[in-house]
Amino acid sequence: MPGASDTLWDIAKAEVEKRENHEDSTDGLECWERSLFFIGNKNGGKTTIILRCLDRDEIPKPTLALEYTFGRRAKGHNTPKDIANFWELGGGTSLLDLIPIPITTANIRTFAIVLVLDLSKPNELWPTMESLLQATRKHVDRVITKLGQTNPKAATEIKQRIWNNLPKDHPDRELIDPFPIPLVIIGSKYDMFHEFDSEMKKIIYKTLRFVSHYYGASLVFTSKSEALLLKTRTLINHLAFGFDRSKSMSVDQNKPLFIPAGMDSLSQIGPPPASNSDIGKLHAQTPMDLWKKVFEKAFPPKNVGVFKEVKDPAQDPQYGEYEVDAMRAQKNQVCYSSRSCRSIKKISRVFLRHCTYAQTYVPLNIHL
């Protein structure tokens, strides 16, 4: 209890010292507020997953650029509710410039990435995954470096913690490159994917297993099925509220995948699904590059134009509304006409001025 003679400054100072001591006693790892950032395919089901995890019975709406919501959960009776911040990036790969906004030095220690990939669109899978993960990792590395300048201990903890999910005797420790913060990869629309040809499914299964394992990520396939959404929710609740981590695992290619981080291995995944002669012709420089070339041979990436950045979201057909667009077009036409009139009047004045200097007056036959 503050003393009666304590000033506001004394009380504030004591509170700061109390928080610092608490952080030191928990090695800076315990926090009651976490953040998750959902990225992935446009219309891939990110909003649906978030609403289901937060027990919200709402109809999903298209995400406008970058959206935010939050949830609260208590781990037990008579315990304070933890807070989880949910960020969602809309537009697929078209709004990469917005990725840095939610990820800061203040929250990086309790931040996680959730990449949602639309399994029903395999030709968009690799370009979407590569663009989003590269842009996110680049910013995360920059934030951790900046944090290290003021709090080296916290930056070191982040770098060490990414290896916690992998046993010390795991044979792949020297062969993978974990994402710098927790990562979950969700394959959505499994119900549509399930109807694919078995060979197509095999390539996607093995490729996503390799990518997830290489980045030290958890992997889960989901759909609108209540049972699959429940498994997805288990993973999300672990990251968002610190609930117990599921130890179950499913790698059957005839069923939805569910592989928590660190529980897979390169020996179980096997080589890329291609013949030795084909692999030799690909001239890959790294294992990730090899898997990419094999995957893109089976599923050629969509034209780059599909992922062309939309500078003005108002022009994105995803957000089209007939009445609003019609009024906007009419307004643009009025503005264009006004600008044209002003330009003609300006030209007229300049022309008349030059005629006056020449002591000659020439009437202009311009109808305004």
mmCIF file of C-alpha atoms in Angstrom:
data_model
loop_
_atom_site.group_PDB
_atom_site.id
_atom_site.type_symbol
_atom_site.label_atom_id
_atom_site.label_comp_id
_atom_site.label_asym_id
_atom_site.label_seq_id
_atom_site.Cartn_x
_atom_site.Cartn_y
_atom_site.Cartn_z
ATOM 1 C CA MET A 1 0.000 0.000 0.000
ATOM 2 C CA PRO A 2 1.375 3.463 -0.874
ATOM 3 C CA GLY A 3 2.114 5.677 2.067
ATOM 4 C CA ALA A 4 0.013 8.734 2.745
ATOM 5 C CA SER A 5 2.970 10.987 2.012
ATOM 6 C CA ASP A 6 3.875 9.305 -1.279
ATOM 7 C CA THR A 7 3.680 11.525 -4.313
ATOM 8 C CA LEU A 8 2.211 10.403 -7.622
ATOM 9 C CA TRP A 9 5.755 10.111 -8.933
ATOM 10 C CA ASP A 10 6.746 7.775 -6.037
ATOM 11 C CA ILE A 11 3.727 5.562 -6.701
ATOM 12 C CA ALA A 12 4.471 5.365 -10.430
ATOM 13 C CA LYS A 13 8.130 4.585 -9.771
ATOM 14 C CA ALA A 14 7.220 1.800 -7.358
ATOM 15 C CA GLU A 15 4.795 0.289 -9.886
ATOM 16 C CA VAL A 16 7.458 0.247 -12.610
ATOM 17 C CA GLU A 17 9.970 -1.412 -10.283
ATOM 18 C CA LYS A 18 7.356 -3.999 -9.310
ATOM 19 C CA ARG A 19 6.720 -4.878 -12.951
ATOM 20 C CA GLU A 20 10.428 -5.087 -13.733
ATOM 21 C CA ASN A 21 10.998 -7.412 -10.767
ATOM 22 C CA HIS A 22 8.119 -9.610 -11.916
ATOM 23 C CA GLU A 23 9.584 -9.836 -15.415
ATOM 24 C CA ASP A 24 12.995 -10.754 -14.004
ATOM 25 C CA SER A 25 11.522 -13.500 -11.807
ATOM 26 C CA THR A 26 9.799 -15.093 -14.816
ATOM 27 C CA ASP A 27 12.747 -14.610 -17.188
ATOM 28 C CA GLY A 28 10.551 -12.331 -19.274
ATOM 29 C CA LEU A 29 8.646 -15.305 -20.683
ATOM 30 C CA GLU A 30 5.320 -14.924 -18.863
ATOM 31 C CA CYS A 31 2.816 -12.469 -20.188
ATOM 32 C CA TRP A 32 -0.926 -12.169 -19.858
ATOM 33 C CA GLU A 33 -1.460 -10.724 -23.311
ATOM 34 C CA ARG A 34 -0.563 -12.402 -26.588
ATOM 35 C CA SER A 35 -1.023 -11.503 -30.249
ATOM 36 C CA LEU A 36 -1.765 -13.582 -33.358
ATOM 37 C CA PHE A 37 -1.487 -12.406 -36.954
ATOM 38 C CA PHE A 38 -3.565 -14.254 -39.559
ATOM 39 C CA ILE A 39 -2.253 -14.050 -43.122
ATOM 40 C CA GLY A 40 -2.951 -16.141 -46.220
ATOM 41 C CA ASN A 41 -5.040 -16.541 -49.377
ATOM 42 C CA LYS A 42 -7.762 -14.035 -50.151
ATOM 43 C CA ASN A 43 -11.101 -15.653 -49.261
ATOM 44 C CA GLY A 44 -9.189 -18.534 -47.702
ATOM 45 C CA GLY A 45 -11.228 -18.756 -44.500
ATOM 46 C CA LYS A 46 -9.146 -16.687 -42.047
ATOM 47 C CA THR A 47 -12.123 -14.770 -40.652
ATOM 48 C CA THR A 48 -14.167 -17.954 -40.222
ATOM 49 C CA ILE A 49 -11.372 -19.551 -38.190
ATOM 50 C CA ILE A 50 -10.988 -16.474 -35.974
ATOM 51 C CA LEU A 51 -14.725 -16.253 -35.284
ATOM 52 C CA ARG A 52 -14.871 -19.962 -34.441
ATOM 53 C CA CYS A 53 -11.919 -19.685 -32.055
ATOM 54 C CA LEU A 54 -13.641 -16.785 -30.281
ATOM 55 C CA ASP A 55 -17.026 -18.550 -30.136
ATOM 56 C CA ARG A 56 -18.680 -15.812 -32.172
ATOM 57 C CA ASP A 57 -21.756 -16.773 -34.137
ATOM 58 C CA GLU A 58 -21.346 -14.206 -36.890
ATOM 59 C CA ILE A 59 -21.447 -14.308 -40.678
ATOM 60 C CA PRO A 60 -17.887 -13.720 -41.979
ATOM 61 C CA LYS A 61 -17.393 -10.553 -44.007
ATOM 62 C CA PRO A 62 -14.585 -9.738 -46.470
ATOM 63 C CA THR A 63 -11.564 -8.359 -44.618
ATOM 64 C CA LEU A 64 -10.788 -4.746 -45.480
ATOM 65 C CA ALA A 65 -6.997 -4.365 -45.534
ATOM 66 C CA LEU A 66 -5.984 -4.935 -41.894
ATOM 67 C CA GLU A 67 -8.508 -5.775 -39.206
ATOM 68 C CA TYR A 68 -8.299 -6.279 -35.450
ATOM 69 C CA THR A 69 -10.323 -7.961 -32.740
ATOM 70 C CA PHE A 70 -9.566 -9.556 -29.377
ATOM 71 C CA GLY A 71 -10.705 -12.337 -27.094
ATOM 72 C CA ARG A 72 -10.564 -13.215 -23.398
ATOM 73 C CA ARG A 73 -10.121 -16.593 -21.756
ATOM 74 C CA ALA A 74 -9.623 -17.793 -18.185
ATOM 75 C CA LYS A 75 -7.508 -20.891 -17.591
ATOM 76 C CA GLY A 76 -9.534 -21.867 -14.526
ATOM 77 C CA HIS A 77 -12.106 -20.764 -11.995
ATOM 78 C CA ASN A 78 -11.449 -17.537 -10.122
ATOM 79 C CA THR A 79 -8.460 -16.686 -12.316
ATOM 80 C CA PRO A 80 -7.937 -13.480 -14.318
ATOM 81 C CA LYS A 81 -8.848 -13.676 -17.988
ATOM 82 C CA ASP A 82 -5.958 -13.611 -20.430
ATOM 83 C CA ILE A 83 -6.237 -11.335 -23.461
ATOM 84 C CA ALA A 84 -5.378 -12.324 -27.021
ATOM 85 C CA ASN A 85 -5.140 -9.820 -29.865
ATOM 86 C CA PHE A 86 -6.203 -11.128 -33.268
ATOM 87 C CA TRP A 87 -4.926 -9.308 -36.373
ATOM 88 C CA GLU A 88 -5.963 -10.284 -39.886
ATOM 89 C CA LEU A 89 -4.432 -9.204 -43.196
ATOM 90 C CA GLY A 90 -6.854 -9.083 -46.129
ATOM 91 C CA GLY A 91 -6.116 -9.094 -49.831
ATOM 92 C CA GLY A 92 -3.877 -12.160 -49.969
ATOM 93 C CA THR A 93 -0.457 -10.945 -51.142
ATOM 94 C CA SER A 94 -1.646 -7.547 -52.361
ATOM 95 C CA LEU A 95 -1.123 -5.646 -49.081
ATOM 96 C CA LEU A 96 2.338 -6.733 -47.948
ATOM 97 C CA ASP A 97 3.143 -3.168 -46.899
ATOM 98 C CA LEU A 98 0.714 -3.542 -43.986
ATOM 99 C CA ILE A 99 2.531 -6.489 -42.419
ATOM 100 C CA PRO A 100 4.827 -4.340 -40.209
ATOM 101 C CA ILE A 101 1.933 -2.531 -38.510
ATOM 102 C CA PRO A 102 0.925 -5.097 -35.841
ATOM 103 C CA ILE A 103 4.428 -6.522 -35.191
ATOM 104 C CA THR A 104 6.465 -4.298 -32.852
ATOM 105 C CA THR A 105 9.252 -4.533 -30.287
ATOM 106 C CA ALA A 106 6.586 -4.165 -27.581
ATOM 107 C CA ASN A 107 4.748 -7.402 -28.495
ATOM 108 C CA ILE A 108 7.261 -9.499 -30.442
ATOM 109 C CA ARG A 109 7.979 -11.747 -27.415
ATOM 110 C CA THR A 110 4.368 -12.962 -27.342
ATOM 111 C CA PHE A 111 3.560 -12.803 -31.056
ATOM 112 C CA ALA A 112 2.653 -15.685 -33.378
ATOM 113 C CA ILE A 113 1.909 -16.025 -37.087
ATOM 114 C CA VAL A 114 -0.977 -18.083 -38.509
ATOM 115 C CA LEU A 115 -0.673 -18.753 -42.251
ATOM 116 C CA VAL A 116 -3.952 -19.927 -43.821
ATOM 117 C CA LEU A 117 -3.563 -21.601 -47.230
ATOM 118 C CA ASP A 118 -6.504 -22.473 -49.471
ATOM 119 C CA LEU A 119 -6.022 -26.154 -50.335
ATOM 120 C CA SER A 120 -8.587 -25.898 -53.137
ATOM 121 C CA LYS A 121 -6.244 -23.567 -55.087
ATOM 122 C CA PRO A 122 -2.918 -25.440 -55.343
ATOM 123 C CA ASN A 123 -1.630 -23.191 -58.150
ATOM 124 C CA GLU A 124 -1.763 -20.224 -55.778
ATOM 125 C CA LEU A 125 -0.388 -22.092 -52.791
ATOM 126 C CA TRP A 126 3.373 -21.672 -53.206
ATOM 127 C CA PRO A 127 3.384 -18.028 -54.424
ATOM 128 C CA THR A 128 1.074 -17.033 -51.566
ATOM 129 C CA MET A 129 3.072 -18.900 -48.945
ATOM 130 C CA GLU A 130 6.439 -17.661 -50.205
ATOM 131 C CA SER A 131 5.468 -13.993 -50.549
ATOM 132 C CA LEU A 132 3.779 -13.736 -47.163
ATOM 133 C CA LEU A 133 6.390 -15.668 -45.180
ATOM 134 C CA GLN A 134 9.320 -13.823 -46.756
ATOM 135 C CA ALA A 135 7.796 -10.412 -46.087
ATOM 136 C CA THR A 136 6.815 -11.354 -42.532
ATOM 137 C CA ARG A 137 10.161 -12.908 -41.677
ATOM 138 C CA LYS A 138 12.054 -9.915 -43.016
ATOM 139 C CA HIS A 139 10.140 -7.576 -40.723
ATOM 140 C CA VAL A 140 10.286 -9.922 -37.708
ATOM 141 C CA ASP A 141 14.083 -10.191 -38.043
ATOM 142 C CA ARG A 142 14.290 -6.407 -38.197
ATOM 143 C CA VAL A 143 12.147 -6.038 -35.057
ATOM 144 C CA ILE A 144 14.212 -8.594 -33.116
ATOM 145 C CA THR A 145 17.424 -6.807 -34.124
ATOM 146 C CA LYS A 146 15.969 -3.501 -32.940
ATOM 147 C CA LEU A 147 14.861 -5.099 -29.665
ATOM 148 C CA GLY A 148 18.363 -6.471 -29.157
ATOM 149 C CA GLN A 149 19.758 -2.936 -29.119
ATOM 150 C CA THR A 150 17.761 -2.043 -25.998
ATOM 151 C CA ASN A 151 17.037 -5.465 -24.462
ATOM 152 C CA PRO A 152 19.650 -8.045 -25.524
ATOM 153 C CA LYS A 153 18.324 -10.598 -23.038
ATOM 154 C CA ALA A 154 14.826 -10.584 -24.548
ATOM 155 C CA ALA A 155 16.162 -10.848 -28.114
ATOM 156 C CA THR A 156 18.348 -13.809 -27.116
ATOM 157 C CA GLU A 157 15.389 -15.533 -25.444
ATOM 158 C CA ILE A 158 13.328 -15.230 -28.621
ATOM 159 C CA LYS A 159 16.104 -16.791 -30.697
ATOM 160 C CA GLN A 160 16.558 -19.636 -28.222
ATOM 161 C CA ARG A 161 12.862 -20.299 -27.682
ATOM 162 C CA ILE A 162 12.213 -21.194 -31.347
ATOM 163 C CA TRP A 163 14.138 -24.423 -30.732
ATOM 164 C CA ASN A 164 12.101 -25.455 -27.680
ATOM 165 C CA ASN A 165 9.629 -27.562 -29.672
ATOM 166 C CA LEU A 166 12.412 -29.661 -31.167
ATOM 167 C CA PRO A 167 14.048 -32.280 -28.899
ATOM 168 C CA LYS A 168 17.774 -31.767 -28.406
ATOM 169 C CA ASP A 169 18.484 -35.170 -29.927
ATOM 170 C CA HIS A 170 16.260 -34.613 -32.972
ATOM 171 C CA PRO A 171 18.215 -35.695 -36.094
ATOM 172 C CA ASP A 172 17.063 -32.657 -38.126
ATOM 173 C CA ARG A 173 18.307 -29.867 -35.838
ATOM 174 C CA GLU A 174 21.109 -28.972 -38.254
ATOM 175 C CA LEU A 175 18.935 -29.310 -41.353
ATOM 176 C CA ILE A 176 16.057 -26.919 -40.652
ATOM 177 C CA ASP A 177 15.678 -23.167 -40.271
ATOM 178 C CA PRO A 178 12.855 -22.394 -37.801
ATOM 179 C CA PHE A 179 10.752 -19.272 -38.212
ATOM 180 C CA PRO A 180 11.899 -16.677 -35.638
ATOM 181 C CA ILE A 181 8.527 -16.667 -33.822
ATOM 182 C CA PRO A 182 5.816 -19.349 -33.445
ATOM 183 C CA LEU A 183 4.188 -20.269 -36.751
ATOM 184 C CA VAL A 184 1.069 -22.313 -37.537
ATOM 185 C CA ILE A 185 0.196 -23.332 -41.105
ATOM 186 C CA ILE A 186 -3.481 -24.105 -41.683
ATOM 187 C CA GLY A 187 -4.682 -25.800 -44.847
ATOM 188 C CA SER A 188 -8.288 -24.647 -45.275
ATOM 189 C CA LYS A 189 -11.171 -26.043 -47.347
ATOM 190 C CA TYR A 190 -10.100 -29.640 -46.793
ATOM 191 C CA ASP A 191 -13.578 -30.809 -47.869
ATOM 192 C CA MET A 192 -12.888 -29.574 -51.430
ATOM 193 C CA PHE A 193 -9.270 -30.743 -51.380
ATOM 194 C CA HIS A 194 -10.387 -34.236 -50.353
ATOM 195 C CA GLU A 195 -11.955 -34.697 -53.805
ATOM 196 C CA PHE A 196 -8.608 -34.182 -55.600
ATOM 197 C CA ASP A 197 -6.746 -36.941 -57.432
ATOM 198 C CA SER A 198 -4.665 -39.053 -55.032
ATOM 199 C CA GLU A 199 -1.348 -38.122 -56.698
ATOM 200 C CA MET A 200 -2.175 -34.415 -56.498
ATOM 201 C CA LYS A 201 -3.020 -34.775 -52.820
ATOM 202 C CA LYS A 202 0.200 -36.677 -52.176
ATOM 203 C CA ILE A 203 2.320 -33.840 -53.587
ATOM 204 C CA ILE A 204 0.503 -31.212 -51.520
ATOM 205 C CA TYR A 205 0.605 -33.341 -48.367
ATOM 206 C CA LYS A 206 4.342 -33.991 -48.561
ATOM 207 C CA THR A 207 5.237 -30.447 -49.606
ATOM 208 C CA LEU A 208 3.342 -28.798 -46.760
ATOM 209 C CA ARG A 209 4.801 -31.292 -44.289
ATOM 210 C CA PHE A 210 8.315 -30.409 -45.460
ATOM 211 C CA VAL A 211 7.721 -26.633 -45.368
ATOM 212 C CA SER A 212 6.122 -26.803 -41.917
ATOM 213 C CA HIS A 213 8.892 -28.964 -40.487
ATOM 214 C CA TYR A 214 11.618 -26.831 -42.066
ATOM 215 C CA TYR A 215 10.167 -23.706 -40.452
ATOM 216 C CA GLY A 216 9.457 -25.416 -37.125
ATOM 217 C CA ALA A 217 5.730 -24.817 -37.603
ATOM 218 C CA SER A 218 2.587 -26.703 -36.635
ATOM 219 C CA LEU A 219 0.450 -27.975 -39.512
ATOM 220 C CA VAL A 220 -3.299 -28.651 -39.510
ATOM 221 C CA PHE A 221 -5.913 -29.173 -42.220
ATOM 222 C CA THR A 222 -9.394 -27.853 -41.572
ATOM 223 C CA SER A 223 -12.792 -27.168 -43.108
ATOM 224 C CA LYS A 224 -16.265 -26.234 -41.901
ATOM 225 C CA SER A 225 -16.455 -29.600 -40.157
ATOM 226 C CA GLU A 226 -16.934 -29.123 -36.412
ATOM 227 C CA ALA A 227 -14.406 -31.857 -35.585
ATOM 228 C CA LEU A 228 -11.685 -30.274 -37.732
ATOM 229 C CA LEU A 229 -12.432 -26.770 -36.452
ATOM 230 C CA LEU A 230 -12.058 -28.076 -32.914
ATOM 231 C CA LYS A 231 -8.521 -29.324 -33.666
ATOM 232 C CA THR A 232 -7.661 -25.987 -35.234
ATOM 233 C CA ARG A 233 -9.049 -24.177 -32.222
ATOM 234 C CA THR A 234 -6.852 -26.289 -29.937
ATOM 235 C CA LEU A 235 -3.723 -25.058 -31.733
ATOM 236 C CA ILE A 236 -4.887 -21.440 -31.753
ATOM 237 C CA ASN A 237 -5.849 -21.488 -28.062
ATOM 238 C CA HIS A 238 -2.395 -22.788 -27.205
ATOM 239 C CA LEU A 239 -0.792 -19.773 -28.877
ATOM 240 C CA ALA A 240 -3.421 -17.225 -27.868
ATOM 241 C CA PHE A 241 -4.134 -18.156 -24.267
ATOM 242 C CA GLY A 242 -1.398 -20.573 -23.232
ATOM 243 C CA PHE A 243 -3.676 -23.619 -23.010
ATOM 244 C CA ASP A 244 -2.093 -27.066 -23.005
ATOM 245 C CA ARG A 245 -0.540 -28.109 -26.285
ATOM 246 C CA SER A 246 -2.090 -31.073 -28.056
ATOM 247 C CA LYS A 247 0.178 -34.117 -28.316
ATOM 248 C CA SER A 248 -1.925 -35.974 -30.883
ATOM 249 C CA MET A 249 -0.653 -36.390 -34.433
ATOM 250 C CA SER A 250 -2.112 -37.493 -37.775
ATOM 251 C CA VAL A 251 0.006 -38.024 -40.913
ATOM 252 C CA ASP A 252 -2.326 -40.389 -42.795
ATOM 253 C CA GLN A 253 -2.621 -39.114 -46.378
ATOM 254 C CA ASN A 254 -6.241 -40.230 -46.466
ATOM 255 C CA LYS A 255 -7.120 -38.008 -43.505
ATOM 256 C CA PRO A 256 -6.628 -34.351 -42.528
ATOM 257 C CA LEU A 257 -3.099 -33.635 -41.341
ATOM 258 C CA PHE A 258 -2.503 -32.590 -37.740
ATOM 259 C CA ILE A 259 1.172 -32.240 -36.815
ATOM 260 C CA PRO A 260 2.239 -30.070 -33.838
ATOM 261 C CA ALA A 261 5.593 -28.314 -34.226
ATOM 262 C CA GLY A 262 8.634 -30.512 -33.709
ATOM 263 C CA MET A 263 6.831 -33.846 -34.036
ATOM 264 C CA ASP A 264 7.653 -34.553 -37.703
ATOM 265 C CA SER A 265 10.979 -35.505 -39.303
ATOM 266 C CA LEU A 266 12.601 -35.497 -42.726
ATOM 267 C CA SER A 267 12.919 -39.278 -42.655
ATOM 268 C CA GLN A 268 9.159 -39.664 -42.134
ATOM 269 C CA ILE A 269 8.335 -37.087 -44.813
ATOM 270 C CA GLY A 270 10.628 -38.672 -47.386
ATOM 271 C CA PRO A 271 12.092 -37.157 -50.575
ATOM 272 C CA PRO A 272 10.196 -34.828 -52.930
ATOM 273 C CA PRO A 273 7.584 -36.692 -55.018
ATOM 274 C CA ALA A 274 9.612 -36.879 -58.244
ATOM 275 C CA SER A 275 11.917 -39.369 -59.968
ATOM 276 C CA ASN A 276 15.678 -39.137 -59.442
ATOM 277 C CA SER A 277 16.173 -38.183 -63.085
ATOM 278 C CA ASP A 278 13.666 -35.332 -62.801
ATOM 279 C CA ILE A 279 15.244 -34.101 -59.568
ATOM 280 C CA GLY A 280 18.662 -34.060 -61.237
ATOM 281 C CA LYS A 281 17.358 -31.818 -64.017
ATOM 282 C CA LEU A 282 15.953 -29.193 -61.642
ATOM 283 C CA HIS A 283 19.357 -27.813 -60.534
ATOM 284 C CA ALA A 284 18.087 -26.728 -57.115
ATOM 285 C CA GLN A 285 20.460 -24.864 -54.798
ATOM 286 C CA THR A 286 18.778 -25.671 -51.470
ATOM 287 C CA PRO A 287 16.293 -28.276 -50.145
ATOM 288 C CA MET A 288 13.553 -25.631 -50.051
ATOM 289 C CA ASP A 289 14.322 -24.669 -53.653
ATOM 290 C CA LEU A 290 14.129 -28.328 -54.688
ATOM 291 C CA TRP A 291 10.706 -28.808 -53.117
ATOM 292 C CA LYS A 292 9.539 -25.578 -54.721
ATOM 293 C CA LYS A 293 10.601 -26.677 -58.213
ATOM 294 C CA VAL A 294 8.982 -30.097 -57.816
ATOM 295 C CA PHE A 295 5.756 -28.543 -56.537
ATOM 296 C CA GLU A 296 5.593 -25.876 -59.248
ATOM 297 C CA LYS A 297 6.187 -28.481 -61.932
ATOM 298 C CA ALA A 298 2.999 -30.220 -60.782
ATOM 299 C CA PHE A 299 1.122 -26.977 -60.044
ATOM 300 C CA PRO A 300 2.429 -24.116 -62.217
ATOM 301 C CA PRO A 301 1.968 -20.851 -60.304
ATOM 302 C CA LYS A 302 -0.762 -18.524 -61.478
ATOM 303 C CA ASN A 303 0.179 -15.513 -63.588
ATOM 304 C CA VAL A 304 2.007 -12.900 -61.517
ATOM 305 C CA GLY A 305 -0.740 -10.471 -62.462
ATOM 306 C CA VAL A 306 -3.071 -12.342 -60.129
ATOM 307 C CA PHE A 307 -0.929 -11.166 -57.228
ATOM 308 C CA LYS A 308 -0.301 -7.701 -58.575
ATOM 309 C CA GLU A 309 -0.501 -5.141 -55.806
ATOM 310 C CA VAL A 310 -3.714 -3.115 -55.710
ATOM 311 C CA LYS A 311 -2.535 0.398 -54.903
ATOM 312 C CA ASP A 312 -6.089 1.639 -54.368
ATOM 313 C CA PRO A 313 -8.315 -0.859 -52.482
ATOM 314 C CA ALA A 314 -11.328 1.182 -53.677
ATOM 315 C CA GLN A 315 -10.663 -0.267 -57.152
ATOM 316 C CA ASP A 316 -10.519 -3.870 -55.885
ATOM 317 C CA PRO A 317 -13.560 -5.749 -57.277
ATOM 318 C CA GLN A 318 -13.676 -7.784 -54.043
ATOM 319 C CA TYR A 319 -15.216 -4.759 -52.300
ATOM 320 C CA GLY A 320 -17.524 -3.696 -55.138
ATOM 321 C CA GLU A 321 -20.947 -2.186 -54.364
ATOM 322 C CA TYR A 322 -23.042 -1.235 -57.391
ATOM 323 C CA GLU A 323 -24.770 1.856 -55.962
ATOM 324 C CA VAL A 324 -21.614 3.269 -54.408
ATOM 325 C CA ASP A 325 -19.506 2.549 -57.508
ATOM 326 C CA ALA A 326 -22.109 4.168 -59.796
ATOM 327 C CA MET A 327 -22.168 7.354 -57.706
ATOM 328 C CA ARG A 328 -18.382 7.380 -57.553
ATOM 329 C CA ALA A 329 -18.144 7.062 -61.353
ATOM 330 C CA GLN A 330 -20.597 9.950 -61.736
ATOM 331 C CA LYS A 331 -18.564 12.065 -59.294
ATOM 332 C CA ASN A 332 -15.347 11.247 -61.148
ATOM 333 C CA GLN A 333 -16.962 12.326 -64.407
ATOM 334 C CA VAL A 334 -18.067 15.652 -62.869
ATOM 335 C CA CYS A 335 -14.584 16.226 -61.478
ATOM 336 C CA TYR A 336 -13.037 15.383 -64.846
ATOM 337 C CA SER A 337 -15.399 17.800 -66.640
ATOM 338 C CA SER A 338 -14.631 20.552 -64.113
ATOM 339 C CA ARG A 339 -10.917 20.057 -64.526
ATOM 340 C CA SER A 340 -11.298 20.154 -68.318
ATOM 341 C CA CYS A 341 -13.252 23.438 -68.134
ATOM 342 C CA ARG A 342 -10.661 24.990 -65.842
ATOM 343 C CA SER A 343 -7.885 23.895 -68.200
ATOM 344 C CA ILE A 344 -9.649 25.449 -71.213
ATOM 345 C CA LYS A 345 -10.259 28.724 -69.352
ATOM 346 C CA LYS A 346 -6.601 28.848 -68.316
ATOM 347 C CA ILE A 347 -5.477 28.281 -71.926
ATOM 348 C CA SER A 348 -7.850 31.041 -73.055
ATOM 349 C CA ARG A 349 -6.432 33.554 -70.585
ATOM 350 C CA VAL A 350 -2.860 32.738 -71.549
ATOM 351 C CA PHE A 351 -3.686 33.023 -75.250
ATOM 352 C CA LEU A 352 -5.441 36.391 -74.815
ATOM 353 C CA ARG A 353 -2.554 37.710 -72.732
ATOM 354 C CA HIS A 354 -0.091 36.843 -75.470
ATOM 355 C CA CYS A 355 -2.362 38.473 -78.039
ATOM 356 C CA THR A 356 -2.510 41.658 -75.924
ATOM 357 C CA TYR A 357 1.284 41.781 -75.746
ATOM 358 C CA ALA A 358 1.334 41.556 -79.524
ATOM 359 C CA GLN A 359 -1.257 44.354 -79.707
ATOM 360 C CA THR A 360 -3.535 41.987 -81.521
ATOM 361 C CA TYR A 361 -6.888 40.700 -80.391
ATOM 362 C CA VAL A 362 -8.073 37.395 -81.761
ATOM 363 C CA PRO A 363 -11.403 36.120 -80.409
ATOM 364 C CA LEU A 364 -11.441 32.461 -79.376
ATOM 365 C CA ASN A 365 -14.288 30.306 -80.606
ATOM 366 C CA ILE A 366 -14.469 28.105 -77.450
ATOM 367 C CA HIS A 367 -17.792 27.066 -75.956
ATOM 368 C CA LEU A 368 -17.613 26.642 -72.153
#
